[in-house]
PDB file of C-alpha atoms in Angstrom:
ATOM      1  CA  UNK A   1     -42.578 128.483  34.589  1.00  0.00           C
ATOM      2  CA  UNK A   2     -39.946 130.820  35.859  1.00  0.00           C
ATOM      3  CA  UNK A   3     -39.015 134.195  34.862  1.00  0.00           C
ATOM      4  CA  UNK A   4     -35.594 135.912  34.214  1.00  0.00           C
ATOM      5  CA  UNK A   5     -34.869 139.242  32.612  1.00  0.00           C
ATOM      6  CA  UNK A   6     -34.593 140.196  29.375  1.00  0.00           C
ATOM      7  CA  UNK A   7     -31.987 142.191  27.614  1.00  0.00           C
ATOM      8  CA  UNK A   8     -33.912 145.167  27.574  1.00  0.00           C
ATOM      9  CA  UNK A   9     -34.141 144.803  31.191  1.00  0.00           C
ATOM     10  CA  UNK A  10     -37.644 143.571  31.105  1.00  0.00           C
ATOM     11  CA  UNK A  11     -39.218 140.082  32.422  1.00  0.00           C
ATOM     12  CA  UNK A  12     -38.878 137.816  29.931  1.00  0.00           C
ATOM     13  CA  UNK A  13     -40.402 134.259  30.607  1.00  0.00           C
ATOM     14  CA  UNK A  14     -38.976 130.768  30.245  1.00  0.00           C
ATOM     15  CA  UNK A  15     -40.914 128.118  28.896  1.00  0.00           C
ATOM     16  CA  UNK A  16     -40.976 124.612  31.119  1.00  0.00           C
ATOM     17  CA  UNK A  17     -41.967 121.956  29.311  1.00  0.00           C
ATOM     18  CA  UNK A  18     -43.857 119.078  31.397  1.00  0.00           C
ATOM     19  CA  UNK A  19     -41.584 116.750  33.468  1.00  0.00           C
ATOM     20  CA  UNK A  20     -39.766 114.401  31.133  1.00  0.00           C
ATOM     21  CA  UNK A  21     -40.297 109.967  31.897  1.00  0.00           C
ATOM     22  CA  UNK A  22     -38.133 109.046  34.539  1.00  0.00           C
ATOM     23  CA  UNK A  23     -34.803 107.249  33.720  1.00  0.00           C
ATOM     24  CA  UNK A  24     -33.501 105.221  36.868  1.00  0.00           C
ATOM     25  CA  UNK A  25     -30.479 103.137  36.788  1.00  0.00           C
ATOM     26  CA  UNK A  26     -29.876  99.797  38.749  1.00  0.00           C
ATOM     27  CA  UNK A  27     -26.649  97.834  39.742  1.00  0.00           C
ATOM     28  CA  UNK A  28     -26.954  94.749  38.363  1.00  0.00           C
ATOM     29  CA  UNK A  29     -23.414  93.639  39.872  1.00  0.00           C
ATOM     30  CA  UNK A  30     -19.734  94.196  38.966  1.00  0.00           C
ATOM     31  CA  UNK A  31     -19.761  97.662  36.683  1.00  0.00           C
ATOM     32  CA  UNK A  32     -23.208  96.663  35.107  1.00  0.00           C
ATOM     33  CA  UNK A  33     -26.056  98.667  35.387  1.00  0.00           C
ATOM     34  CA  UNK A  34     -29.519  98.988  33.754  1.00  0.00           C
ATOM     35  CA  UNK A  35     -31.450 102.062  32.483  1.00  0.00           C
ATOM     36  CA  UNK A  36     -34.968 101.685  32.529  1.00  0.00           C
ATOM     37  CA  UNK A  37     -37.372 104.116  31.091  1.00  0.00           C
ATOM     38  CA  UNK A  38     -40.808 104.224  29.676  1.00  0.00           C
ATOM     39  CA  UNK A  39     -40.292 100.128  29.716  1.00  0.00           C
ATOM     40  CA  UNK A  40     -36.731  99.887  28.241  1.00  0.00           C
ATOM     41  CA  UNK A  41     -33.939  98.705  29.185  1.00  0.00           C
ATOM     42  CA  UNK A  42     -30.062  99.456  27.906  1.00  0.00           C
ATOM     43  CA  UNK A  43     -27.623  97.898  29.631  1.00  0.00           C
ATOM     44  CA  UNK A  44     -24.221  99.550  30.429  1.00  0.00           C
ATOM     45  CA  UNK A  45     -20.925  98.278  30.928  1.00  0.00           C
ATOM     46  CA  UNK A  46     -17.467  98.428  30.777  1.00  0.00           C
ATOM     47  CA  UNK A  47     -15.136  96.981  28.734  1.00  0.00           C
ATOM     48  CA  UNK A  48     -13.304  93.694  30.352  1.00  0.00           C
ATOM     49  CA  UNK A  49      -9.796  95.216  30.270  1.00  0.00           C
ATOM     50  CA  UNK A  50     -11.057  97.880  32.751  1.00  0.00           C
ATOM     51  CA  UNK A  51     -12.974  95.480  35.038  1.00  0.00           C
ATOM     52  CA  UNK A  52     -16.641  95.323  33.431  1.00  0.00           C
ATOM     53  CA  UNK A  53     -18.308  92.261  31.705  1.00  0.00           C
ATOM     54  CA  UNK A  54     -18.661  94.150  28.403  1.00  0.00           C
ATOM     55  CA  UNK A  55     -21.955  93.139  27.759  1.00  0.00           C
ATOM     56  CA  UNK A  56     -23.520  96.797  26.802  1.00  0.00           C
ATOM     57  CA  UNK A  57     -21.698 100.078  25.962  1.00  0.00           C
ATOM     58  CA  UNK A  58     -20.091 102.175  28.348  1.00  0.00           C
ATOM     59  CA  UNK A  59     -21.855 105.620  29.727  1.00  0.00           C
ATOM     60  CA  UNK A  60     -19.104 107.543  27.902  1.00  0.00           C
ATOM     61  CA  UNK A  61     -19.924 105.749  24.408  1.00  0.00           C
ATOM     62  CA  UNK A  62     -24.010 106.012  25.294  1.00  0.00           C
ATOM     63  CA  UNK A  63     -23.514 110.066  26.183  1.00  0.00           C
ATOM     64  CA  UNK A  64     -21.836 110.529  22.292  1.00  0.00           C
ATOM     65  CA  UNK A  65     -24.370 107.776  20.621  1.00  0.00           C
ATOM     66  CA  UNK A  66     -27.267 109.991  22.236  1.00  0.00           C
ATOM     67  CA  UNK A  67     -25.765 113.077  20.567  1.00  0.00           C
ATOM     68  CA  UNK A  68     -24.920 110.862  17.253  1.00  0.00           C
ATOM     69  CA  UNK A  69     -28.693 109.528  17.249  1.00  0.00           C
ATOM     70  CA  UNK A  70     -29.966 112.811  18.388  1.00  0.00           C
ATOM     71  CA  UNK A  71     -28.360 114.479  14.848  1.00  0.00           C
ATOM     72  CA  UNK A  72     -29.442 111.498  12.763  1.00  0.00           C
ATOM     73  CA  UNK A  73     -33.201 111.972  13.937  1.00  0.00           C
ATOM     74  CA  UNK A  74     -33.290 115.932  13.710  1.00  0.00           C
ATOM     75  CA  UNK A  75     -31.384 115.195   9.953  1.00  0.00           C
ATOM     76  CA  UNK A  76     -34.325 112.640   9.156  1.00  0.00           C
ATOM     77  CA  UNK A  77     -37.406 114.939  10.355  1.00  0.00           C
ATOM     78  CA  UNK A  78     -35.495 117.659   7.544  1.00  0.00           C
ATOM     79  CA  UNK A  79     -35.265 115.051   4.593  1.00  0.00           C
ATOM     80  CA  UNK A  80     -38.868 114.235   5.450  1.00  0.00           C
ATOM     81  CA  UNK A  81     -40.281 117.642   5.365  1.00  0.00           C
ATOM     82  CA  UNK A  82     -38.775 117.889   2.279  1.00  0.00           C
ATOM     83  CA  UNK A  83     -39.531 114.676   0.801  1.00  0.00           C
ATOM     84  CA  UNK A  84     -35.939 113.591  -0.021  1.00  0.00           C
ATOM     85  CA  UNK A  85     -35.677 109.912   0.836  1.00  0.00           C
ATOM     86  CA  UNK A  86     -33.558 108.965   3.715  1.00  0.00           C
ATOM     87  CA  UNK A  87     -31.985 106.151   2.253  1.00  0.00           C
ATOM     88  CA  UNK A  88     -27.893 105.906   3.065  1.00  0.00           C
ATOM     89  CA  UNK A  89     -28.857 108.599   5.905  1.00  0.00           C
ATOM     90  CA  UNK A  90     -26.508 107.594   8.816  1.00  0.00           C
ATOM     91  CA  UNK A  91     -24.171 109.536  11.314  1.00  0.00           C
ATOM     92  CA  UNK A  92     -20.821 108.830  12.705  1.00  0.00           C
ATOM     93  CA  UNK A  93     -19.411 109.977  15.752  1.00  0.00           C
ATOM     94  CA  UNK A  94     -15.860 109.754  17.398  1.00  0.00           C
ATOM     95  CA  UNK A  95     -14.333 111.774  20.682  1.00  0.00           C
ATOM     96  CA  UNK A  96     -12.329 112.487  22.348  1.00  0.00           C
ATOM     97  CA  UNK A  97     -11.971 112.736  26.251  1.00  0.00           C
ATOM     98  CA  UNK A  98      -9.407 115.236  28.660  1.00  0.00           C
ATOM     99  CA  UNK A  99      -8.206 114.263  31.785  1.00  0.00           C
ATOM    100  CA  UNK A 100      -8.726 116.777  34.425  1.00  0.00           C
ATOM    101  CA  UNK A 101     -11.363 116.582  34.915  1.00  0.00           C
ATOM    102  CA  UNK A 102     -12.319 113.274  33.482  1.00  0.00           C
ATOM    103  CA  UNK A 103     -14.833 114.278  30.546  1.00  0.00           C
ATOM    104  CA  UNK A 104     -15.619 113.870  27.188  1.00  0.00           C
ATOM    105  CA  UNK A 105     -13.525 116.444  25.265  1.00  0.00           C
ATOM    106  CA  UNK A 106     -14.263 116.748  21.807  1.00  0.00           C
ATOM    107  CA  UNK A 107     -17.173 115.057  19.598  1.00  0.00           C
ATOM    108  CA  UNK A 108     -16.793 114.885  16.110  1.00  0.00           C
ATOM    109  CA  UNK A 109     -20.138 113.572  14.149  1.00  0.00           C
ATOM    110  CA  UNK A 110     -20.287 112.878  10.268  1.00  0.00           C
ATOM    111  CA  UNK A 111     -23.246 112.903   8.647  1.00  0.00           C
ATOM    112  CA  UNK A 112     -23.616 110.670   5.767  1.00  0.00           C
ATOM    113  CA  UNK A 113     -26.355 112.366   2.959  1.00  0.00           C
ATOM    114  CA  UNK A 114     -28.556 110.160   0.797  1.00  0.00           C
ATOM    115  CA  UNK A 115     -27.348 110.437  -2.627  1.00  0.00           C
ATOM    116  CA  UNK A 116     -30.216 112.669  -4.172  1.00  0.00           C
ATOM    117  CA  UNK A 117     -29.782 115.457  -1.550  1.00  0.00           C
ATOM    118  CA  UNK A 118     -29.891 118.521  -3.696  1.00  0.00           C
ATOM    119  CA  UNK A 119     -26.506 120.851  -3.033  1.00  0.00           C
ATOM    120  CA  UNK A 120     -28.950 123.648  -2.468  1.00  0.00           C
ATOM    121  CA  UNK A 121     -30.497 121.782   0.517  1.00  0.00           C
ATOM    122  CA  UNK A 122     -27.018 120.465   2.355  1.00  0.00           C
ATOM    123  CA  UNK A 123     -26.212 123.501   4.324  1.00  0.00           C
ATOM    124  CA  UNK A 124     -29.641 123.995   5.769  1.00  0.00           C
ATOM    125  CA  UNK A 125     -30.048 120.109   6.942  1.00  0.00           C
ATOM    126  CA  UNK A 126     -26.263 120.730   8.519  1.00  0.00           C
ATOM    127  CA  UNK A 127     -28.122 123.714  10.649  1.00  0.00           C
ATOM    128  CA  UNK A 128     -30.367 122.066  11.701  1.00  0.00           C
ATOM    129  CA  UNK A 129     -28.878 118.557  12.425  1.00  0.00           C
ATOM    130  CA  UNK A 130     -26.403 120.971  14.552  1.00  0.00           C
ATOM    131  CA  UNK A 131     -29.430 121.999  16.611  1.00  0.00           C
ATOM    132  CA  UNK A 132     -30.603 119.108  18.018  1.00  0.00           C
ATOM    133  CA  UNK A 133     -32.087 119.094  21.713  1.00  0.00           C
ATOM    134  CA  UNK A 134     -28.793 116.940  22.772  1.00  0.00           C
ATOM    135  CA  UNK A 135     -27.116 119.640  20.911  1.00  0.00           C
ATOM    136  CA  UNK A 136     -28.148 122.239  22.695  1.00  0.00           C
ATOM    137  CA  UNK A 137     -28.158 120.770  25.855  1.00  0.00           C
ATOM    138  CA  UNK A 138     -24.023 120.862  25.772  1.00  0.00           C
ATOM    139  CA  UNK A 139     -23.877 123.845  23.740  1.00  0.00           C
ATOM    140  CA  UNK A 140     -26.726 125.456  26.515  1.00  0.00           C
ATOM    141  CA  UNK A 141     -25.648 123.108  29.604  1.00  0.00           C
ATOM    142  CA  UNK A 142     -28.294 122.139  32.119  1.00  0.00           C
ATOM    143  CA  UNK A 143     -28.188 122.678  35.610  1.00  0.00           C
ATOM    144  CA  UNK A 144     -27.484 119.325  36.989  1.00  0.00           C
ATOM    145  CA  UNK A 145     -28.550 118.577  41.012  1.00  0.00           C
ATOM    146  CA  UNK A 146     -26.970 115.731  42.218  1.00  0.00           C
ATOM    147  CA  UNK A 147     -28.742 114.629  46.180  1.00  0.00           C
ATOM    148  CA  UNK A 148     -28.700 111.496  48.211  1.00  0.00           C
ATOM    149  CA  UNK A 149     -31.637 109.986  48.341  1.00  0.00           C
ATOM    150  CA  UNK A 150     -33.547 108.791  51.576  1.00  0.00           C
ATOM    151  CA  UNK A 151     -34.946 105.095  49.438  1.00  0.00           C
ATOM    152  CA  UNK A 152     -36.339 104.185  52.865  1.00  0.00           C
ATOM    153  CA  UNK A 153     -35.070 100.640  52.297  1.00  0.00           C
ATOM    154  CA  UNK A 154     -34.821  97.643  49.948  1.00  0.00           C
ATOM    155  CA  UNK A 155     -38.428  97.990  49.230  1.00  0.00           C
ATOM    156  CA  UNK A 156     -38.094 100.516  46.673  1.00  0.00           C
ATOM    157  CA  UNK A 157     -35.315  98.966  44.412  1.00  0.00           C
ATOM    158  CA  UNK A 158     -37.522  96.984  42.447  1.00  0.00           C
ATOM    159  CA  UNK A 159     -40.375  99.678  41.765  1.00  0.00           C
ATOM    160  CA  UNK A 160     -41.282 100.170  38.005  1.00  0.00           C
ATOM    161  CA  UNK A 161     -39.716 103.588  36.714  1.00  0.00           C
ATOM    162  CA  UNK A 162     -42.977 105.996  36.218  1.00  0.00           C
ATOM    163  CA  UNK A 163     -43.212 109.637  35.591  1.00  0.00           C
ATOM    164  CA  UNK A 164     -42.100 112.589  37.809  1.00  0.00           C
ATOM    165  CA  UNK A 165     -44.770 114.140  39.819  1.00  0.00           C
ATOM    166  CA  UNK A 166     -46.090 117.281  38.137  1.00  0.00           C
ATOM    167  CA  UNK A 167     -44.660 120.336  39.223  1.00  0.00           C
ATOM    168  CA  UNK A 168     -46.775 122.594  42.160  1.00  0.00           C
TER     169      UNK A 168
END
């Protein structure tokens, strides 16, 4: 837990969740690389015409499809607390990226209702679709550290992906 300071002036605490599963990603030759995590695998790529194999997404198209799938699960938990069935529930997403620096832009995402979602009940699943935790993340960015790692040799490129050590 670490404390900041509230508007008022006063401590106010933050809340630190316990560390999340570790996500570790191996070169698997060319631009392919694997994500493992809590005993999955996605694979990611690039397309052919820009060197890869094409044989999973690309990081780009995985960063928007985690905010896409992110909405689609926070718009599911709603219909279910409300018992409205999710059936035709789905959520599109396009983007678009900048060039200085090299980043993902814009993201549009369209939600796609089920057909018996009461009008009285469509703005309040847009609020909180729009609030998802990959929402929020880019709306409230993390601090990202970025280190070199001292792997102490090939030994350690085939251990299983496991948890972070708790925090002291």
């Amino acid at each position: 837990m670490s404390n900041s300071t509230s508007a008022a002036g006063a401590p106010a605490a933050t809340v630190r969740r316990s560390p999340t599963p570790a996500i570790c990603v191996r070169h698997r030759g060319r631009d392919r690389f694997d994500i493992e995590t809590r005993g999955h695998v996605v694979t990611v790529d690039q397309p052919q015409d820009a060197g890869g194999e094409d044989v999973g997404p690309t990081p780009t198209e995985l960063f928007v499809a985690s905010v896409a799938a992110c909405v689609a699960f926070y718009a599911r938990r709603y219909l279910a607390r409300h018992h409205i069935d999710p059936t035709g529930l789905s959520v599109r997403a396009s983007w678009h990226t900048a060039a200085k620096p090299p980043r993902v832009d814009e993201i549009e995402i369209s939600i796609d209702v089920p057909a018996d979602l009461p009008a009285t009940r469509r703005d309040a699943l847009l609020a909180v679709a729009s609030h998802c935790t990959v929402h929020n993340s880019l709306t409230t960015p993390p601090r990202v550290e970025i280190t070199l790692a001292d792997t102490g040799g090939p030994q350690y490129q085939d251990q299983p992906v496991g948890r972070h050590p708790e925090p002291t």
